Amino acid sequence: MRVKDKIAMFIGGGSDIATATAVKFIGEGATVILVDYDESVFERVKGSYAGMEDKVRKYVADARSYEGIEAAVKSALDEFGRIDILINCAGILIHKPIDVLTVKEWQDVIDINLTGIFNSCKAVTPGMKERKYGRIVNISSIGGRTGRPGVGVNYAAAKAGIVGLTQTLARELAPWNITANVVAPGPLKGRMFFGMEQHLIDGLIKNIPLGRVGEMDEIAYAILYLASDEAGWTTGEVLDVNGGAYI
């Protein structure tokens, strides 16, 4: 029971990574709060929480809106009195060459993938400081760690920005016993993966030393570690989980 009795908020709560991780958290004793931009997102994943409904809360809020995220945080504090863990999973992909990418497509990815993380970290910080406890885990990507074929500059910039934001946040919040860390996944078996043609899948695998694409559970376990008290002396770190593709 590595997160027993903890309250964990997931921004981008309908994502594949959030779903896999939240189910693990519930199994390890936590109550989870899922935050996403539309109620329909929760409908898509509700089957994953069959029999666990009493351990799940769902709030609708757009990560791009500080006011919306702040309201979701306030609702959680009103109900539970605290948020122990924040997991930032919200993100979108628009992979195009820079000469094709529009200014709006640049901004949309920055707004969700980077500004959204700023919004949620800012919103939970006062409560975590007051309690002198917190675990923040932000999801970056191999696309923000090194230049990758097919990764747009918008996505790479946002995901790299998450690393800088988190490392600075770790220093700022350390005096209050709040840790901030990053998990940077490589290619995963998510909804996008299963829609890919086989030759594209083969191309992905060719560049992964361990010879396969990652499972969502393998990212979930990495997040669980950083969110637990086992990682209480780990902050400002980036955990690359990518089958060796970063080598």
PDB file of C-alpha atoms in Angstrom:
ATOM      1  CA  MET A   1       0.000   0.000   0.000  1.00  0.00           C
ATOM      2  CA  ARG A   2       2.578   2.533  -1.196  1.00  0.00           C
ATOM      3  CA  VAL A   3       0.158   5.486  -1.409  1.00  0.00           C
ATOM      4  CA  LYS A   4      -2.263   4.403   1.302  1.00  0.00           C
ATOM      5  CA  ASP A   5      -4.832   7.081   2.205  1.00  0.00           C
ATOM      6  CA  LYS A   6      -3.268   9.608  -0.183  1.00  0.00           C
ATOM      7  CA  ILE A   7      -5.348  11.944  -2.356  1.00  0.00           C
ATOM      8  CA  ALA A   8      -3.937  12.014  -5.885  1.00  0.00           C
ATOM      9  CA  MET A   9      -5.067  14.441  -8.591  1.00  0.00           C
ATOM     10  CA  PHE A  10      -4.518  13.573 -12.247  1.00  0.00           C
ATOM     11  CA  ILE A  11      -4.647  16.399 -14.795  1.00  0.00           C
ATOM     12  CA  GLY A  12      -5.459  14.880 -18.174  1.00  0.00           C
ATOM     13  CA  GLY A  13      -7.268  12.222 -16.168  1.00  0.00           C
ATOM     14  CA  GLY A  14      -8.773  10.530 -19.216  1.00  0.00           C
ATOM     15  CA  SER A  15      -5.421   9.807 -20.864  1.00  0.00           C
ATOM     16  CA  ASP A  16      -3.984   6.321 -21.239  1.00  0.00           C
ATOM     17  CA  ILE A  17      -1.119   7.063 -18.840  1.00  0.00           C
ATOM     18  CA  ALA A  18      -3.449   8.575 -16.247  1.00  0.00           C
ATOM     19  CA  THR A  19      -5.849   5.631 -16.437  1.00  0.00           C
ATOM     20  CA  ALA A  20      -3.146   2.985 -16.039  1.00  0.00           C
ATOM     21  CA  THR A  21      -1.547   4.925 -13.186  1.00  0.00           C
ATOM     22  CA  ALA A  22      -4.742   5.819 -11.352  1.00  0.00           C
ATOM     23  CA  VAL A  23      -5.811   2.159 -11.295  1.00  0.00           C
ATOM     24  CA  LYS A  24      -2.428   1.281  -9.756  1.00  0.00           C
ATOM     25  CA  PHE A  25      -2.805   4.079  -7.205  1.00  0.00           C
ATOM     26  CA  ILE A  26      -6.216   2.806  -6.129  1.00  0.00           C
ATOM     27  CA  GLY A  27      -4.766  -0.671  -5.718  1.00  0.00           C
ATOM     28  CA  GLU A  28      -2.071   0.857  -3.526  1.00  0.00           C
ATOM     29  CA  GLY A  29      -4.577   2.586  -1.248  1.00  0.00           C
ATOM     30  CA  ALA A  30      -5.159   6.043  -2.780  1.00  0.00           C
ATOM     31  CA  THR A  31      -8.244   7.992  -3.735  1.00  0.00           C
ATOM     32  CA  VAL A  32      -7.879   9.519  -7.196  1.00  0.00           C
ATOM     33  CA  ILE A  33      -9.284  12.717  -8.666  1.00  0.00           C
ATOM     34  CA  LEU A  34      -9.482  12.759 -12.456  1.00  0.00           C
ATOM     35  CA  VAL A  35      -9.529  16.176 -14.134  1.00  0.00           C
ATOM     36  CA  ASP A  36     -10.145  16.544 -17.862  1.00  0.00           C
ATOM     37  CA  TYR A  37     -11.659  18.998 -20.299  1.00  0.00           C
ATOM     38  CA  ASP A  38     -14.922  17.170 -21.118  1.00  0.00           C
ATOM     39  CA  GLU A  39     -17.274  14.715 -19.421  1.00  0.00           C
ATOM     40  CA  SER A  40     -17.203  12.443 -22.475  1.00  0.00           C
ATOM     41  CA  VAL A  41     -13.540  11.646 -21.780  1.00  0.00           C
ATOM     42  CA  PHE A  42     -14.538  10.014 -18.504  1.00  0.00           C
ATOM     43  CA  GLU A  43     -17.171   7.915 -20.250  1.00  0.00           C
ATOM     44  CA  ARG A  44     -14.470   6.422 -22.445  1.00  0.00           C
ATOM     45  CA  VAL A  45     -12.420   5.174 -19.489  1.00  0.00           C
ATOM     46  CA  LYS A  46     -15.092   4.356 -16.897  1.00  0.00           C
ATOM     47  CA  GLY A  47     -14.802   0.615 -17.518  1.00  0.00           C
ATOM     48  CA  SER A  48     -11.246   0.704 -16.185  1.00  0.00           C
ATOM     49  CA  TYR A  49     -12.619   1.664 -12.756  1.00  0.00           C
ATOM     50  CA  ALA A  50     -15.311  -1.003 -12.458  1.00  0.00           C
ATOM     51  CA  GLY A  51     -15.727  -1.873  -8.789  1.00  0.00           C
ATOM     52  CA  MET A  52     -13.524   1.049  -7.702  1.00  0.00           C
ATOM     53  CA  GLU A  53     -15.994   3.882  -8.208  1.00  0.00           C
ATOM     54  CA  ASP A  54     -15.950   4.906  -4.550  1.00  0.00           C
ATOM     55  CA  LYS A  55     -12.244   5.732  -4.895  1.00  0.00           C
ATOM     56  CA  VAL A  56     -12.680   7.986  -7.949  1.00  0.00           C
ATOM     57  CA  ARG A  57     -13.802  11.591  -8.314  1.00  0.00           C
ATOM     58  CA  LYS A  58     -14.157  13.331 -11.675  1.00  0.00           C
ATOM     59  CA  TYR A  59     -13.958  17.078 -12.293  1.00  0.00           C
ATOM     60  CA  VAL A  60     -14.282  18.860 -15.613  1.00  0.00           C
ATOM     61  CA  ALA A  61     -11.655  21.575 -16.179  1.00  0.00           C
ATOM     62  CA  ASP A  62      -9.480  22.680 -19.082  1.00  0.00           C
ATOM     63  CA  ALA A  63      -5.752  22.553 -18.287  1.00  0.00           C
ATOM     64  CA  ARG A  64      -5.285  25.757 -20.319  1.00  0.00           C
ATOM     65  CA  SER A  65      -7.449  27.721 -17.884  1.00  0.00           C
ATOM     66  CA  TYR A  66      -5.848  28.587 -14.556  1.00  0.00           C
ATOM     67  CA  GLU A  67      -9.250  29.571 -13.182  1.00  0.00           C
ATOM     68  CA  GLY A  68     -10.721  26.213 -14.192  1.00  0.00           C
ATOM     69  CA  ILE A  69      -7.896  24.208 -12.643  1.00  0.00           C
ATOM     70  CA  GLU A  70      -7.973  26.380  -9.517  1.00  0.00           C
ATOM     71  CA  ALA A  71     -11.698  25.636  -9.167  1.00  0.00           C
ATOM     72  CA  ALA A  72     -11.061  21.885  -9.476  1.00  0.00           C
ATOM     73  CA  VAL A  73      -8.356  22.103  -6.815  1.00  0.00           C
ATOM     74  CA  LYS A  74     -10.726  24.045  -4.540  1.00  0.00           C
ATOM     75  CA  SER A  75     -13.415  21.369  -4.999  1.00  0.00           C
ATOM     76  CA  ALA A  76     -10.930  18.678  -4.021  1.00  0.00           C
ATOM     77  CA  LEU A  77      -9.799  20.638  -0.976  1.00  0.00           C
ATOM     78  CA  ASP A  78     -13.410  21.235   0.061  1.00  0.00           C
ATOM     79  CA  GLU A  79     -14.120  17.487  -0.101  1.00  0.00           C
ATOM     80  CA  PHE A  80     -10.864  15.972   1.153  1.00  0.00           C
ATOM     81  CA  GLY A  81      -9.001  18.811   2.867  1.00  0.00           C
ATOM     82  CA  ARG A  82      -5.799  18.166   0.933  1.00  0.00           C
ATOM     83  CA  ILE A  83      -4.137  17.060  -2.285  1.00  0.00           C
ATOM     84  CA  ASP A  84      -1.099  14.919  -1.521  1.00  0.00           C
ATOM     85  CA  ILE A  85      -0.043  14.021  -5.062  1.00  0.00           C
ATOM     86  CA  LEU A  86      -0.316  15.811  -8.402  1.00  0.00           C
ATOM     87  CA  ILE A  87       0.247  13.906 -11.653  1.00  0.00           C
ATOM     88  CA  ASN A  88       0.286  15.995 -14.841  1.00  0.00           C
ATOM     89  CA  CYS A  89      -0.649  13.883 -17.863  1.00  0.00           C
ATOM     90  CA  ALA A  90      -2.486  16.364 -20.108  1.00  0.00           C
ATOM     91  CA  GLY A  91      -1.055  16.647 -23.591  1.00  0.00           C
ATOM     92  CA  ILE A  92      -1.715  16.734 -27.323  1.00  0.00           C
ATOM     93  CA  LEU A  93       0.357  15.880 -30.398  1.00  0.00           C
ATOM     94  CA  ILE A  94       0.622  17.933 -33.580  1.00  0.00           C
ATOM     95  CA  HIS A  95       3.707  16.668 -35.407  1.00  0.00           C
ATOM     96  CA  LYS A  96       4.499  18.738 -38.494  1.00  0.00           C
ATOM     97  CA  PRO A  97       7.680  20.248 -39.995  1.00  0.00           C
ATOM     98  CA  ILE A  98       8.227  23.849 -38.879  1.00  0.00           C
ATOM     99  CA  ASP A  99       7.504  25.279 -42.333  1.00  0.00           C
ATOM    100  CA  VAL A 100       4.091  23.557 -42.316  1.00  0.00           C
ATOM    101  CA  LEU A 101       3.231  24.029 -38.649  1.00  0.00           C
ATOM    102  CA  THR A 102       0.929  26.998 -38.082  1.00  0.00           C
ATOM    103  CA  VAL A 103       1.329  29.554 -35.318  1.00  0.00           C
ATOM    104  CA  LYS A 104      -1.951  28.334 -33.814  1.00  0.00           C
ATOM    105  CA  GLU A 105      -0.717  24.718 -33.810  1.00  0.00           C
ATOM    106  CA  TRP A 106       2.445  25.847 -32.066  1.00  0.00           C
ATOM    107  CA  GLN A 107       0.467  27.742 -29.442  1.00  0.00           C
ATOM    108  CA  ASP A 108      -2.147  25.021 -28.871  1.00  0.00           C
ATOM    109  CA  VAL A 109       0.526  22.481 -27.951  1.00  0.00           C
ATOM    110  CA  ILE A 110       2.429  24.935 -25.740  1.00  0.00           C
ATOM    111  CA  ASP A 111      -0.802  25.975 -23.992  1.00  0.00           C
ATOM    112  CA  ILE A 112      -1.868  22.437 -23.113  1.00  0.00           C
ATOM    113  CA  ASN A 113       1.436  20.596 -22.733  1.00  0.00           C
ATOM    114  CA  LEU A 114       3.393  23.264 -20.866  1.00  0.00           C
ATOM    115  CA  THR A 115       1.160  26.086 -19.612  1.00  0.00           C
ATOM    116  CA  GLY A 116      -1.322  23.462 -18.381  1.00  0.00           C
ATOM    117  CA  ILE A 117       1.369  22.012 -16.128  1.00  0.00           C
ATOM    118  CA  PHE A 118       2.257  25.463 -14.812  1.00  0.00           C
ATOM    119  CA  ASN A 119      -1.428  26.071 -14.024  1.00  0.00           C
ATOM    120  CA  SER A 120      -1.896  22.895 -11.998  1.00  0.00           C
ATOM    121  CA  CYS A 121       1.431  23.147 -10.157  1.00  0.00           C
ATOM    122  CA  LYS A 122       0.635  26.740  -9.210  1.00  0.00           C
ATOM    123  CA  ALA A 123      -2.875  25.809  -8.055  1.00  0.00           C
ATOM    124  CA  VAL A 124      -1.791  22.988  -5.708  1.00  0.00           C
ATOM    125  CA  THR A 125       1.303  24.657  -4.273  1.00  0.00           C
ATOM    126  CA  PRO A 126      -0.354  26.759  -1.506  1.00  0.00           C
ATOM    127  CA  GLY A 127      -2.096  23.730   0.010  1.00  0.00           C
ATOM    128  CA  MET A 128       0.989  21.554  -0.193  1.00  0.00           C
ATOM    129  CA  LYS A 129       3.093  24.278   1.418  1.00  0.00           C
ATOM    130  CA  GLU A 130       0.571  24.666   4.216  1.00  0.00           C
ATOM    131  CA  ARG A 131       0.728  20.935   4.994  1.00  0.00           C
ATOM    132  CA  LYS A 132       4.493  20.731   4.339  1.00  0.00           C
ATOM    133  CA  TYR A 133       3.990  17.721   2.119  1.00  0.00           C
ATOM    134  CA  GLY A 134       3.545  17.042  -1.575  1.00  0.00           C
ATOM    135  CA  ARG A 135       4.535  14.881  -4.507  1.00  0.00           C
ATOM    136  CA  ILE A 136       4.429  16.329  -8.025  1.00  0.00           C
ATOM    137  CA  VAL A 137       5.132  14.125 -11.048  1.00  0.00           C
ATOM    138  CA  ASN A 138       5.075  15.711 -14.504  1.00  0.00           C
ATOM    139  CA  ILE A 139       5.017  13.686 -17.709  1.00  0.00           C
ATOM    140  CA  SER A 140       7.502  14.756 -20.355  1.00  0.00           C
ATOM    141  CA  SER A 141       8.623  12.598 -23.297  1.00  0.00           C
ATOM    142  CA  ILE A 142      11.655  11.278 -25.084  1.00  0.00           C
ATOM    143  CA  GLY A 143      10.629  13.910 -27.653  1.00  0.00           C
ATOM    144  CA  GLY A 144      11.662  16.599 -25.180  1.00  0.00           C
ATOM    145  CA  ARG A 145      14.932  14.915 -24.275  1.00  0.00           C
ATOM    146  CA  THR A 146      16.565  14.539 -27.687  1.00  0.00           C
ATOM    147  CA  GLY A 147      15.803  15.353 -31.307  1.00  0.00           C
ATOM    148  CA  ARG A 148      13.495  12.697 -32.719  1.00  0.00           C
ATOM    149  CA  PRO A 149      12.276  12.041 -36.279  1.00  0.00           C
ATOM    150  CA  GLY A 150       8.657  13.116 -36.694  1.00  0.00           C
ATOM    151  CA  VAL A 151       8.450  15.111 -33.453  1.00  0.00           C
ATOM    152  CA  GLY A 152       7.282  18.660 -34.064  1.00  0.00           C
ATOM    153  CA  VAL A 153       9.186  21.606 -32.606  1.00  0.00           C
ATOM    154  CA  ASN A 154       6.068  22.568 -30.640  1.00  0.00           C
ATOM    155  CA  TYR A 155       5.891  19.214 -28.865  1.00  0.00           C
ATOM    156  CA  ALA A 156       9.669  19.024 -28.323  1.00  0.00           C
ATOM    157  CA  ALA A 157       9.778  22.547 -26.888  1.00  0.00           C
ATOM    158  CA  ALA A 158       6.861  21.936 -24.538  1.00  0.00           C
ATOM    159  CA  LYS A 159       8.195  18.620 -23.273  1.00  0.00           C
ATOM    160  CA  ALA A 160      11.700  20.030 -22.794  1.00  0.00           C
ATOM    161  CA  GLY A 161      10.135  22.985 -20.973  1.00  0.00           C
ATOM    162  CA  ILE A 162       8.497  20.577 -18.538  1.00  0.00           C
ATOM    163  CA  VAL A 163      11.942  19.402 -17.466  1.00  0.00           C
ATOM    164  CA  GLY A 164      13.182  22.936 -16.753  1.00  0.00           C
ATOM    165  CA  LEU A 165       9.956  23.880 -14.995  1.00  0.00           C
ATOM    166  CA  THR A 166      10.096  20.798 -12.782  1.00  0.00           C
ATOM    167  CA  GLN A 167      13.760  21.112 -11.841  1.00  0.00           C
ATOM    168  CA  THR A 168      13.254  24.743 -10.825  1.00  0.00           C
ATOM    169  CA  LEU A 169      10.071  23.833  -8.952  1.00  0.00           C
ATOM    170  CA  ALA A 170      11.974  21.124  -7.070  1.00  0.00           C
ATOM    171  CA  ARG A 171      14.388  23.738  -5.714  1.00  0.00           C
ATOM    172  CA  GLU A 172      11.639  26.219  -4.878  1.00  0.00           C
ATOM    173  CA  LEU A 173       9.482  23.727  -2.983  1.00  0.00           C
ATOM    174  CA  ALA A 174      12.090  21.578  -1.250  1.00  0.00           C
ATOM    175  CA  PRO A 175      11.968  23.585   2.018  1.00  0.00           C
ATOM    176  CA  TRP A 176       8.330  22.496   2.396  1.00  0.00           C
ATOM    177  CA  ASN A 177       9.032  18.774   1.872  1.00  0.00           C
ATOM    178  CA  ILE A 178       7.466  18.895  -1.591  1.00  0.00           C
ATOM    179  CA  THR A 179       9.191  16.915  -4.322  1.00  0.00           C
ATOM    180  CA  ALA A 180       8.853  17.488  -8.073  1.00  0.00           C
ATOM    181  CA  ASN A 181      10.041  14.963 -10.631  1.00  0.00           C
ATOM    182  CA  VAL A 182       9.594  14.025 -14.279  1.00  0.00           C
ATOM    183  CA  VAL A 183       8.856  10.764 -16.065  1.00  0.00           C
ATOM    184  CA  ALA A 184       9.866  10.862 -19.738  1.00  0.00           C
ATOM    185  CA  PRO A 185       8.333   7.915 -21.639  1.00  0.00           C
ATOM    186  CA  GLY A 186       9.400   6.556 -24.981  1.00  0.00           C
ATOM    187  CA  PRO A 187       6.919   4.994 -27.466  1.00  0.00           C
ATOM    188  CA  LEU A 188       4.005   3.323 -25.678  1.00  0.00           C
ATOM    189  CA  LYS A 189       1.113   1.013 -26.495  1.00  0.00           C
ATOM    190  CA  GLY A 190      -1.650   3.598 -26.293  1.00  0.00           C
ATOM    191  CA  ARG A 191      -4.580   4.567 -28.487  1.00  0.00           C
ATOM    192  CA  MET A 192      -2.325   6.242 -31.045  1.00  0.00           C
ATOM    193  CA  PHE A 193      -0.046   3.189 -31.259  1.00  0.00           C
ATOM    194  CA  PHE A 194      -2.886   0.789 -32.020  1.00  0.00           C
ATOM    195  CA  GLY A 195      -4.027   3.021 -34.882  1.00  0.00           C
ATOM    196  CA  MET A 196      -0.625   2.932 -36.583  1.00  0.00           C
ATOM    197  CA  GLU A 197       0.216   0.905 -39.679  1.00  0.00           C
ATOM    198  CA  GLN A 198       2.541  -2.049 -39.151  1.00  0.00           C
ATOM    199  CA  HIS A 199       5.468  -0.548 -41.066  1.00  0.00           C
ATOM    200  CA  LEU A 200       5.421   2.465 -38.729  1.00  0.00           C
ATOM    201  CA  ILE A 201       5.352   0.181 -35.686  1.00  0.00           C
ATOM    202  CA  ASP A 202       8.287  -1.764 -37.093  1.00  0.00           C
ATOM    203  CA  GLY A 203      10.193   1.498 -37.547  1.00  0.00           C
ATOM    204  CA  LEU A 204       9.593   2.456 -33.937  1.00  0.00           C
ATOM    205  CA  ILE A 205      10.755  -0.889 -32.597  1.00  0.00           C
ATOM    206  CA  LYS A 206      13.882  -0.842 -34.746  1.00  0.00           C
ATOM    207  CA  ASN A 207      15.179   2.148 -32.780  1.00  0.00           C
ATOM    208  CA  ILE A 208      14.497   0.683 -29.309  1.00  0.00           C
ATOM    209  CA  PRO A 209      17.407  -1.385 -27.913  1.00  0.00           C
ATOM    210  CA  LEU A 210      15.086  -3.601 -25.851  1.00  0.00           C
ATOM    211  CA  GLY A 211      13.224  -4.441 -29.052  1.00  0.00           C
ATOM    212  CA  ARG A 212       9.660  -3.528 -28.116  1.00  0.00           C
ATOM    213  CA  VAL A 213       7.304  -0.678 -27.386  1.00  0.00           C
ATOM    214  CA  GLY A 214       6.543   0.073 -23.746  1.00  0.00           C
ATOM    215  CA  GLU A 215       3.439  -0.957 -21.836  1.00  0.00           C
ATOM    216  CA  MET A 216       1.344   1.647 -20.036  1.00  0.00           C
ATOM    217  CA  ASP A 217       1.834  -0.244 -16.773  1.00  0.00           C
ATOM    218  CA  GLU A 218       5.592   0.247 -17.046  1.00  0.00           C
ATOM    219  CA  ILE A 219       5.101   4.015 -16.993  1.00  0.00           C
ATOM    220  CA  ALA A 220       2.519   3.715 -14.224  1.00  0.00           C
ATOM    221  CA  TYR A 221       4.997   1.923 -11.944  1.00  0.00           C
ATOM    222  CA  ALA A 222       7.608   4.632 -12.539  1.00  0.00           C
ATOM    223  CA  ILE A 223       5.081   7.327 -11.593  1.00  0.00           C
ATOM    224  CA  LEU A 224       3.979   5.328  -8.556  1.00  0.00           C
ATOM    225  CA  TYR A 225       7.566   5.188  -7.290  1.00  0.00           C
ATOM    226  CA  LEU A 226       8.130   8.941  -7.628  1.00  0.00           C
ATOM    227  CA  ALA A 227       4.776   9.679  -5.974  1.00  0.00           C
ATOM    228  CA  SER A 228       5.447   7.397  -3.016  1.00  0.00           C
ATOM    229  CA  ASP A 229       7.369   8.046   0.177  1.00  0.00           C
ATOM    230  CA  GLU A 230      10.014   5.630  -1.126  1.00  0.00           C
ATOM    231  CA  ALA A 231      11.139   8.550  -3.318  1.00  0.00           C
ATOM    232  CA  GLY A 232      11.081  11.068  -0.487  1.00  0.00           C
ATOM    233  CA  TRP A 233      14.745  12.000  -1.097  1.00  0.00           C
ATOM    234  CA  THR A 234      14.382  12.213  -4.870  1.00  0.00           C
ATOM    235  CA  THR A 235      13.528  15.576  -6.385  1.00  0.00           C
ATOM    236  CA  GLY A 236      14.334  17.441  -9.593  1.00  0.00           C
ATOM    237  CA  GLU A 237      15.045  14.168 -11.385  1.00  0.00           C
ATOM    238  CA  VAL A 238      14.045  12.929 -14.841  1.00  0.00           C
ATOM    239  CA  LEU A 239      13.288   9.214 -15.084  1.00  0.00           C
ATOM    240  CA  ASP A 240      13.646   8.119 -18.712  1.00  0.00           C
ATOM    241  CA  VAL A 241      11.501   5.042 -19.350  1.00  0.00           C
ATOM    242  CA  ASN A 242      12.019   4.182 -22.992  1.00  0.00           C
ATOM    243  CA  GLY A 243      13.557   0.751 -23.512  1.00  0.00           C
ATOM    244  CA  GLY A 244      16.978   2.280 -24.064  1.00  0.00           C
ATOM    245  CA  ALA A 245      15.875   4.484 -26.958  1.00  0.00           C
ATOM    246  CA  TYR A 246      17.566   7.489 -25.332  1.00  0.00           C
ATOM    247  CA  ILE A 247      20.958   5.791 -25.629  1.00  0.00           C
TER     248      ILE A 247
END
